[in-house]
mmCIF file of C-alpha atoms and ligand atoms in Angstrom:
data_model
loop_
_atom_site.group_PDB
_atom_site.id
_atom_site.type_symbol
_atom_site.label_atom_id
_atom_site.label_comp_id
_atom_site.label_asym_id
_atom_site.label_seq_id
_atom_site.Cartn_x
_atom_site.Cartn_y
_atom_site.Cartn_z
ATOM 1 C CA MET C 1 11.854 -3.847 22.303
ATOM 2 C CA SER C 2 13.760 -3.752 19.043
ATOM 3 C CA ARG C 3 12.048 -4.989 15.962
ATOM 4 C CA THR C 4 13.042 -6.320 12.574
ATOM 5 C CA TRP C 5 11.102 -4.894 9.536
ATOM 6 C CA PHE C 6 10.701 -5.990 6.037
ATOM 7 C CA VAL C 7 9.548 -3.084 3.711
ATOM 8 C CA THR C 8 8.824 -3.413 0.063
ATOM 9 C CA GLY C 9 9.267 -0.334 -2.340
ATOM 10 C CA ALA C 10 12.075 1.158 -0.261
ATOM 11 C CA THR C 11 13.799 3.100 -3.150
ATOM 12 C CA ARG C 12 11.573 6.597 -3.113
ATOM 13 C CA GLY C 13 8.363 8.085 -1.292
ATOM 14 C CA MET C 14 6.783 6.605 1.810
ATOM 15 C CA GLY C 15 8.941 3.312 1.867
ATOM 16 C CA VAL C 16 12.304 5.251 2.223
ATOM 17 C CA GLU C 17 10.889 7.482 5.435
ATOM 18 C CA ILE C 18 9.475 4.314 6.756
ATOM 19 C CA VAL C 19 12.945 2.497 6.805
ATOM 20 C CA LYS C 20 14.632 5.765 8.140
ATOM 21 C CA ALA C 21 12.306 6.169 11.212
ATOM 22 C CA ALA C 22 12.415 2.453 11.875
ATOM 23 C CA LEU C 23 16.372 2.668 11.913
ATOM 24 C CA GLN C 24 16.017 5.829 13.630
ATOM 25 C CA GLN C 25 14.258 4.125 16.844
ATOM 26 C CA GLY C 26 17.185 1.494 16.675
ATOM 27 C CA ASP C 27 15.337 -1.247 14.887
ATOM 28 C CA LYS C 28 16.845 -3.570 11.888
ATOM 29 C CA VAL C 29 15.335 -3.317 8.555
ATOM 30 C CA ALA C 30 15.310 -5.273 5.216
ATOM 31 C CA ALA C 31 14.984 -2.652 2.866
ATOM 32 C CA THR C 32 13.740 -3.975 -0.394
ATOM 33 C CA GLY C 33 13.584 -2.308 -3.836
ATOM 34 C CA ARG C 34 13.833 -2.892 -7.879
ATOM 35 C CA THR C 35 17.231 -1.629 -7.891
ATOM 36 C CA LEU C 36 20.024 -2.408 -5.447
ATOM 37 C CA ASP C 37 21.987 0.516 -6.756
ATOM 38 C CA LYS C 38 19.147 2.928 -5.827
ATOM 39 C CA LEU C 39 18.886 1.465 -2.424
ATOM 40 C CA LEU C 40 22.678 1.779 -2.061
ATOM 41 C CA GLU C 41 22.696 5.381 -3.023
ATOM 42 C CA VAL C 42 19.139 6.047 -0.664
ATOM 43 C CA PHE C 43 20.868 4.332 2.275
ATOM 44 C CA ALA C 44 24.237 5.229 1.741
ATOM 45 C CA ASP C 45 24.741 6.552 5.403
ATOM 46 C CA ALA C 46 22.656 4.027 7.301
ATOM 47 C CA PRO C 47 23.916 2.148 10.082
ATOM 48 C CA ARG C 48 25.392 -1.030 8.062
ATOM 49 C CA ASP C 49 24.686 -3.822 10.911
ATOM 50 C CA ARG C 50 21.052 -2.848 11.112
ATOM 51 C CA ILE C 51 19.990 -2.741 7.253
ATOM 52 C CA LYS C 52 19.875 -5.217 4.809
ATOM 53 C CA LEU C 53 19.454 -3.877 1.133
ATOM 54 C CA LEU C 54 17.598 -6.458 -0.811
ATOM 55 C CA GLU C 55 16.511 -6.474 -4.837
ATOM 56 C CA LEU C 56 12.993 -7.478 -4.980
ATOM 57 C CA ASP C 57 10.659 -6.504 -7.451
ATOM 58 C CA VAL C 58 7.353 -7.449 -5.964
ATOM 59 C CA THR C 59 5.781 -9.392 -9.302
ATOM 60 C CA SER C 60 8.432 -11.805 -9.041
ATOM 61 C CA GLU C 61 7.277 -14.626 -6.183
ATOM 62 C CA ALA C 62 10.764 -16.104 -6.565
ATOM 63 C CA GLN C 63 12.468 -12.812 -5.797
ATOM 64 C CA ALA C 64 10.041 -12.270 -2.856
ATOM 65 C CA GLU C 65 10.773 -15.681 -1.174
ATOM 66 C CA ALA C 66 14.884 -15.179 -1.943
ATOM 67 C CA ALA C 67 14.332 -11.804 -0.258
ATOM 68 C CA VAL C 68 12.572 -13.422 2.392
ATOM 69 C CA ASP C 69 15.067 -16.241 3.024
ATOM 70 C CA THR C 70 17.946 -13.938 3.165
ATOM 71 C CA THR C 71 16.428 -11.653 5.704
ATOM 72 C CA MET C 72 15.986 -14.823 7.987
ATOM 73 C CA HIS C 73 19.341 -15.831 7.083
ATOM 74 C CA HIS C 74 20.651 -12.358 8.269
ATOM 75 C CA PHE C 75 18.693 -11.088 10.822
ATOM 76 C CA GLY C 76 16.760 -14.353 12.212
ATOM 77 C CA ARG C 77 13.320 -12.957 12.355
ATOM 78 C CA ILE C 78 10.656 -10.534 10.703
ATOM 79 C CA ASP C 79 8.182 -8.492 13.310
ATOM 80 C CA VAL C 80 7.076 -6.152 10.804
ATOM 81 C CA LEU C 81 6.126 -6.299 6.908
ATOM 82 C CA VAL C 82 5.359 -3.247 5.347
ATOM 83 C CA ASN C 83 3.890 -4.074 1.862
ATOM 84 C CA ASN C 84 4.467 -0.335 0.343
ATOM 85 C CA ALA C 85 5.444 -1.128 -3.169
ATOM 86 C CA GLY C 86 2.813 0.496 -5.250
ATOM 87 C CA PHE C 87 1.964 2.589 -8.158
ATOM 88 C CA CYS C 88 -1.148 4.625 -10.015
ATOM 89 C CA LEU C 89 -2.511 3.889 -13.178
ATOM 90 C CA LEU C 90 -4.531 7.391 -13.834
ATOM 91 C CA GLY C 91 -7.702 7.435 -16.316
ATOM 92 C CA ARG C 92 -10.881 5.995 -16.807
ATOM 93 C CA PHE C 93 -12.253 2.672 -17.073
ATOM 94 C CA GLU C 94 -12.246 2.808 -20.765
ATOM 95 C CA GLU C 95 -8.980 4.731 -21.392
ATOM 96 C CA ALA C 96 -6.951 1.742 -19.967
ATOM 97 C CA THR C 97 -5.589 -0.959 -21.575
ATOM 98 C CA ALA C 98 -5.956 -4.807 -20.708
ATOM 99 C CA ALA C 99 -2.235 -4.882 -20.473
ATOM 100 C CA GLN C 100 -2.100 -1.679 -18.081
ATOM 101 C CA ILE C 101 -5.045 -3.089 -15.897
ATOM 102 C CA GLU C 102 -2.927 -6.328 -15.766
ATOM 103 C CA ALA C 103 0.340 -4.419 -14.851
ATOM 104 C CA GLN C 104 -1.514 -2.361 -12.342
ATOM 105 C CA PHE C 105 -3.135 -5.577 -10.466
ATOM 106 C CA ALA C 106 0.569 -7.560 -10.794
ATOM 107 C CA THR C 107 2.043 -4.902 -8.637
ATOM 108 C CA ASN C 108 -0.359 -3.632 -6.209
ATOM 109 C CA VAL C 109 -2.403 -6.932 -5.700
ATOM 110 C CA PHE C 110 -0.777 -9.874 -6.969
ATOM 111 C CA GLY C 111 2.878 -8.441 -5.870
ATOM 112 C CA MET C 112 1.225 -8.083 -2.291
ATOM 113 C CA ALA C 113 0.284 -11.400 -2.268
ATOM 114 C CA ASN C 114 3.562 -12.809 -3.322
ATOM 115 C CA VAL C 115 5.453 -11.178 -0.328
ATOM 116 C CA LEU C 116 2.510 -12.108 1.889
ATOM 117 C CA ARG C 117 2.776 -15.655 0.858
ATOM 118 C CA ALA C 118 6.424 -15.572 1.604
ATOM 119 C CA VAL C 119 6.518 -13.560 4.968
ATOM 120 C CA LEU C 120 3.345 -15.598 6.671
ATOM 121 C CA PRO C 121 5.039 -19.048 7.306
ATOM 122 C CA VAL C 122 7.726 -17.211 8.919
ATOM 123 C CA MET C 123 5.077 -15.015 11.603
ATOM 124 C CA ARG C 124 3.231 -18.495 11.584
ATOM 125 C CA ALA C 125 6.625 -19.898 13.297
ATOM 126 C CA GLN C 126 7.013 -16.988 15.399
ATOM 127 C CA GLN C 127 3.547 -16.783 16.240
ATOM 128 C CA SER C 128 3.830 -13.355 16.145
ATOM 129 C CA GLY C 129 3.985 -10.599 13.681
ATOM 130 C CA ARG C 130 2.801 -7.311 12.371
ATOM 131 C CA ILE C 131 1.617 -6.530 8.610
ATOM 132 C CA LEU C 132 0.922 -3.283 7.133
ATOM 133 C CA ASN C 133 -0.671 -3.215 3.555
ATOM 134 C CA THR C 134 -0.754 -0.063 2.239
ATOM 135 C CA SER C 135 -4.096 0.732 0.662
ATOM 136 C CA SER C 136 -5.457 3.947 -0.037
ATOM 137 C CA ILE C 137 -8.253 6.503 0.563
ATOM 138 C CA ALA C 138 -9.022 5.447 -2.877
ATOM 139 C CA GLY C 139 -9.566 1.651 -1.431
ATOM 140 C CA VAL C 140 -12.215 3.143 0.453
ATOM 141 C CA LYS C 141 -14.048 5.477 -1.756
ATOM 142 C CA ALA C 142 -14.006 4.390 -5.327
ATOM 143 C CA THR C 143 -12.232 7.089 -7.177
ATOM 144 C CA ALA C 144 -13.285 8.298 -10.706
ATOM 145 C CA ASN C 145 -10.460 8.623 -13.224
ATOM 146 C CA ALA C 146 -8.081 6.306 -11.306
ATOM 147 C CA THR C 147 -10.700 3.638 -11.801
ATOM 148 C CA PHE C 148 -8.143 0.452 -11.811
ATOM 149 C CA TYR C 149 -5.790 1.922 -9.201
ATOM 150 C CA SER C 150 -8.910 2.212 -7.026
ATOM 151 C CA ALA C 151 -10.042 -1.349 -7.847
ATOM 152 C CA SER C 152 -6.745 -2.597 -6.866
ATOM 153 C CA LYS C 153 -6.785 -0.878 -3.489
ATOM 154 C CA PHE C 154 -10.308 -2.147 -2.969
ATOM 155 C CA ALA C 155 -8.841 -5.601 -3.660
ATOM 156 C CA VAL C 156 -6.073 -4.868 -1.084
ATOM 157 C CA GLU C 157 -8.676 -3.971 1.478
ATOM 158 C CA GLY C 158 -10.598 -7.192 0.815
ATOM 159 C CA MET C 159 -7.329 -9.162 1.069
ATOM 160 C CA THR C 160 -6.348 -7.576 4.140
ATOM 161 C CA LEU C 161 -9.303 -7.532 6.171
ATOM 162 C CA ALA C 162 -10.160 -11.051 5.315
ATOM 163 C CA LEU C 163 -6.037 -12.154 6.180
ATOM 164 C CA ALA C 164 -6.650 -10.095 9.323
ATOM 165 C CA ASP C 165 -9.481 -12.629 10.652
ATOM 166 C CA GLU C 166 -7.618 -15.642 9.493
ATOM 167 C CA VAL C 167 -4.369 -14.723 11.324
ATOM 168 C CA ALA C 168 -5.578 -12.882 14.477
ATOM 169 C CA PRO C 169 -5.794 -16.358 16.211
ATOM 170 C CA LEU C 170 -2.098 -17.142 15.135
ATOM 171 C CA GLY C 171 -0.645 -14.092 16.800
ATOM 172 C CA ILE C 172 -0.481 -12.192 13.742
ATOM 173 C CA GLN C 173 -1.774 -8.421 13.492
ATOM 174 C CA VAL C 174 -2.949 -7.010 10.166
ATOM 175 C CA THR C 175 -3.614 -3.524 9.123
ATOM 176 C CA ALA C 176 -4.759 -1.630 6.087
ATOM 177 C CA ILE C 177 -3.383 1.813 5.969
ATOM 178 C CA GLU C 178 -5.304 4.249 3.808
ATOM 179 C CA PRO C 179 -3.128 7.194 3.057
ATOM 180 C CA GLY C 180 -4.496 10.539 1.687
ATOM 181 C CA PHE C 181 -2.477 12.610 -0.635
ATOM 182 C CA PHE C 182 1.061 12.755 0.167
ATOM 183 C CA ARG C 183 3.833 14.259 -1.330
ATOM 184 C CA THR C 184 5.982 11.942 -2.938
ATOM 185 C CA GLU C 185 6.568 11.041 -6.432
ATOM 186 C CA PHE C 186 3.422 8.811 -6.608
ATOM 187 C CA LEU C 187 1.523 11.351 -8.941
ATOM 188 C CA ASN C 188 4.269 12.509 -11.204
ATOM 189 C CA ASP C 189 5.670 10.831 -14.534
ATOM 190 C CA ARG C 190 8.307 8.983 -12.480
ATOM 191 C CA SER C 191 5.511 6.697 -11.074
ATOM 192 C CA ALA C 192 1.826 7.210 -12.209
ATOM 193 C CA ILE C 193 0.964 5.907 -15.757
ATOM 194 C CA HIS C 194 -2.079 6.971 -17.857
ATOM 195 C CA GLY C 195 -4.402 5.101 -19.530
ATOM 196 C CA GLU C 196 -3.282 4.712 -23.348
ATOM 197 C CA ASN C 197 -6.797 5.124 -25.139
ATOM 198 C CA PRO C 198 -7.977 8.905 -24.282
ATOM 199 C CA ILE C 199 -11.765 9.025 -25.330
ATOM 200 C CA ALA C 200 -13.051 12.200 -26.738
ATOM 201 C CA ASP C 201 -16.384 11.668 -25.340
ATOM 202 C CA TYR C 202 -14.834 12.146 -21.958
ATOM 203 C CA LYS C 203 -12.825 15.066 -22.614
ATOM 204 C CA PRO C 204 -15.646 17.838 -21.248
ATOM 205 C CA TYR C 205 -15.480 15.995 -18.218
ATOM 206 C CA GLY C 206 -11.602 16.333 -17.567
ATOM 207 C CA SER C 207 -8.682 14.232 -18.035
ATOM 208 C CA SER C 208 -6.270 11.635 -15.929
ATOM 209 C CA ARG C 209 -4.019 14.964 -15.843
ATOM 210 C CA ASP C 210 -6.349 16.903 -13.523
ATOM 211 C CA LEU C 211 -5.382 14.656 -10.674
ATOM 212 C CA ALA C 212 -1.895 14.270 -11.616
ATOM 213 C CA ALA C 213 -1.756 18.251 -11.193
ATOM 214 C CA ALA C 214 -1.521 17.834 -7.491
ATOM 215 C CA ASP C 215 1.920 16.525 -8.026
ATOM 216 C CA GLY C 216 4.246 18.603 -5.494
ATOM 217 C CA GLN C 217 0.950 20.512 -3.727
ATOM 218 C CA GLN C 218 -0.315 17.384 -1.705
ATOM 219 C CA GLN C 219 -0.618 18.295 2.016
ATOM 220 C CA GLY C 220 0.443 15.029 3.183
ATOM 221 C CA ASP C 221 4.162 14.665 4.520
ATOM 222 C CA PRO C 222 5.593 11.149 4.064
ATOM 223 C CA VAL C 223 8.041 11.881 7.140
ATOM 224 C CA LYS C 224 4.939 12.326 9.572
ATOM 225 C CA LEU C 225 3.334 9.265 7.842
ATOM 226 C CA ALA C 226 6.431 7.196 8.791
ATOM 227 C CA GLN C 227 6.242 8.589 12.365
ATOM 228 C CA VAL C 228 2.343 7.331 12.530
ATOM 229 C CA VAL C 229 3.403 3.994 11.216
ATOM 230 C CA MET C 230 5.986 3.554 14.258
ATOM 231 C CA GLN C 231 3.139 4.808 16.571
ATOM 232 C CA LEU C 232 0.603 2.175 14.983
ATOM 233 C CA VAL C 233 3.328 -0.832 15.352
ATOM 234 C CA ALA C 234 3.736 0.014 18.890
ATOM 235 C CA LEU C 235 -0.169 -0.413 19.746
ATOM 236 C CA ASP C 236 -1.173 -3.522 21.227
ATOM 237 C CA ASN C 237 -4.360 -3.675 19.405
ATOM 238 C CA PRO C 238 -3.556 -2.036 16.264
ATOM 239 C CA PRO C 239 -6.908 -1.161 14.006
ATOM 240 C CA ARG C 240 -7.849 -3.469 11.182
ATOM 241 C CA GLN C 241 -7.744 -0.115 8.915
ATOM 242 C CA LEU C 242 -6.222 3.369 9.558
ATOM 243 C CA LEU C 243 -6.925 6.586 7.512
ATOM 244 C CA ILE C 244 -3.472 8.469 7.530
ATOM 245 C CA GLY C 245 -3.561 12.182 6.489
ATOM 246 C CA ASN C 246 -5.581 15.503 7.319
ATOM 247 C CA ASP C 247 -7.513 15.059 3.821
ATOM 248 C CA ALA C 248 -8.591 11.514 4.402
ATOM 249 C CA MET C 249 -11.578 11.849 6.756
ATOM 250 C CA ASP C 250 -13.182 14.543 4.537
ATOM 251 C CA TYR C 251 -12.608 12.178 1.351
ATOM 252 C CA VAL C 252 -14.069 8.863 2.384
ATOM 253 C CA MET C 253 -16.808 9.629 4.968
ATOM 254 C CA PRO C 254 -19.436 11.111 2.805
ATOM 255 C CA SER C 255 -19.161 8.034 0.280
ATOM 256 C CA LEU C 256 -19.194 5.495 3.359
ATOM 257 C CA ILE C 257 -22.124 7.349 4.951
ATOM 258 C CA ALA C 258 -24.151 7.631 1.431
ATOM 259 C CA ARG C 259 -23.316 3.840 0.689
ATOM 260 C CA ILE C 260 -24.838 2.828 4.040
ATOM 261 C CA GLU C 261 -28.014 5.005 3.393
ATOM 262 C CA GLU C 262 -28.517 3.867 0.012
ATOM 263 C CA MET C 263 -28.445 0.277 1.240
ATOM 264 C CA ARG C 264 -30.837 1.069 3.912
ATOM 265 C CA GLY C 265 -33.096 2.981 1.362
ATOM 266 C CA PHE C 266 -33.466 -0.047 -0.629
ATOM 267 C CA GLU C 267 -33.902 -2.641 2.118
ATOM 268 C CA HIS C 268 -37.524 -3.147 0.804
ATOM 269 C CA LEU C 269 -35.845 -4.819 -2.565
ATOM 270 C CA THR C 270 -32.928 -6.538 -0.650
ATOM 271 C CA ASN C 271 -35.031 -8.560 1.650
ATOM 272 C CA THR C 272 -37.497 -10.075 -0.527
ATOM 273 C CA THR C 273 -35.641 -13.199 -1.868
ATOM 274 C CA ASP C 274 -36.419 -16.094 0.999
ATOM 275 C CA PHE C 275 -38.094 -19.017 0.282
HETATM 276 N N1 NAP G 301 1.598 9.263 -2.321
HETATM 277 C C1 NAP G 301 0.091 9.395 -2.199
HETATM 278 O O1 NAP G 301 -0.578 10.155 -2.123
HETATM 279 C C2 NAP G 301 -0.338 8.042 -1.929
HETATM 280 C C3 NAP G 301 -1.701 7.905 -1.571
HETATM 281 C C4 NAP G 301 -2.289 6.695 -0.726
HETATM 282 C C5 NAP G 301 -1.498 5.422 -1.004
HETATM 283 N N2 NAP G 301 -0.168 5.752 -1.350
HETATM 284 C C6 NAP G 301 0.457 3.967 -1.757
HETATM 285 O O2 NAP G 301 1.586 4.271 -0.779
HETATM 286 C C7 NAP G 301 2.485 3.397 -1.603
HETATM 287 C C8 NAP G 301 3.838 4.168 -1.593
HETATM 288 O O3 NAP G 301 3.825 5.190 -2.836
HETATM 289 P P1 NAP G 301 4.533 6.496 -2.428
HETATM 290 O O4 NAP G 301 3.596 7.894 -2.351
HETATM 291 O O5 NAP G 301 5.835 6.344 -1.940
HETATM 292 O O6 NAP G 301 4.971 6.774 -4.286
HETATM 293 P P2 NAP G 301 6.392 6.644 -5.039
HETATM 294 O O7 NAP G 301 7.025 7.862 -4.443
HETATM 295 O O8 NAP G 301 6.060 6.604 -6.596
HETATM 296 O O9 NAP G 301 7.197 5.505 -4.369
HETATM 297 C C9 NAP G 301 6.570 4.088 -4.811
HETATM 298 C C10 NAP G 301 7.377 2.752 -4.582
HETATM 299 O O10 NAP G 301 7.254 1.926 -5.148
HETATM 300 C C11 NAP G 301 7.785 0.922 -5.712
HETATM 301 N N3 NAP G 301 7.262 0.157 -6.508
HETATM 302 C C12 NAP G 301 6.570 0.212 -7.698
HETATM 303 N N4 NAP G 301 6.297 -0.701 -8.208
HETATM 304 C C13 NAP G 301 7.060 -2.065 -7.880
HETATM 305 C C14 NAP G 301 7.485 -3.461 -7.653
HETATM 306 N N5 NAP G 301 6.837 -3.886 -8.696
HETATM 307 N N6 NAP G 301 8.097 -3.889 -7.103
HETATM 308 C C15 NAP G 301 8.786 -3.207 -6.051
HETATM 309 N N7 NAP G 301 8.744 -1.808 -5.786
HETATM 310 C C16 NAP G 301 7.947 -1.196 -6.609
HETATM 311 C C17 NAP G 301 8.654 2.163 -6.605
HETATM 312 O O11 NAP G 301 10.123 1.713 -6.740
HETATM 313 P P3 NAP G 301 11.098 2.099 -8.038
HETATM 314 O O12 NAP G 301 11.525 3.152 -7.294
HETATM 315 O O13 NAP G 301 11.949 1.094 -8.643
HETATM 316 O O14 NAP G 301 9.805 2.600 -9.032
HETATM 317 C C18 NAP G 301 9.033 3.333 -5.222
HETATM 318 O O15 NAP G 301 10.040 2.871 -4.380
HETATM 319 C C19 NAP G 301 1.848 2.905 -2.908
HETATM 320 O O16 NAP G 301 1.307 1.621 -2.517
HETATM 321 C C20 NAP G 301 0.605 3.788 -3.271
HETATM 322 O O17 NAP G 301 -0.399 3.177 -4.033
HETATM 323 C C21 NAP G 301 0.152 6.826 -1.911
#
């Protein structure tokens, strides 16, 4: 069965590979990104009858609505939404400015919400649809030195899991995908930004540049991530959360287990508040 996809952040990285993999299997794709010229360059060889290139900065609600309207006019339906657009604000809590924190949430959380608000009425009318919200291993394990990135992806997780419950009865299935470290431009200066207020007290404990130093060394291949996404979308009963990447389990599991153990360990304080 051929599907129609709507993918955000398709100018670089994982978004490009997801669009290519969907086209490869014969599907149609609305590939969206902040710059139309970049989309035209990246997808110069894509089959014109199965791709629609659309300008979409996810921070603009109006652009999200217009992109969805054009997609519906062009393809008539949206079967799969991939909310992939995002970036990383590296650095400690105190090192980020208010404007940087707002920009992080404007794209990773409110931007995702803009696209969801535009696509959900389409999927409700179809009584079907798949939504993949790109979270991160940092949306499962709180990640120091990427505090607000991690906070934004925790917000993505909360939004995704609650939405999944709300729309399941309407035939819409929602999954948070949680990639480990993948070799894209994500950690370099073309994508990541660093807190603007470096604080000397933290210096002995490392800097945001330590995380960014993994750029180019990440073990995850975005082409293979795209193949996992194709398999995920083909499942009748997809999970609501999916870790992707050979490093992902080891990254999140100890902290998940530690959280449960800590909660259990303090139950004697927790369960003391009934009338
Ligand atoms: N790579 C990893 O290790 C990793 C791990 C976990 C999660 N993720 C998540 O995976 C997703 C894709 O990241 P990536 O690794 O492919 O990084 P990337 O190579 O830096 O690509 C990021 C993409 O997001 C787009 N984008 C950023 N802000 C946008 C906005 N406001 N509106 C529309 N598009 C926007 C970029 O567009 P421009 O070209 O216009 O900048 C680019 O196409 C992100 O949500 C990221 O948080 C990545």
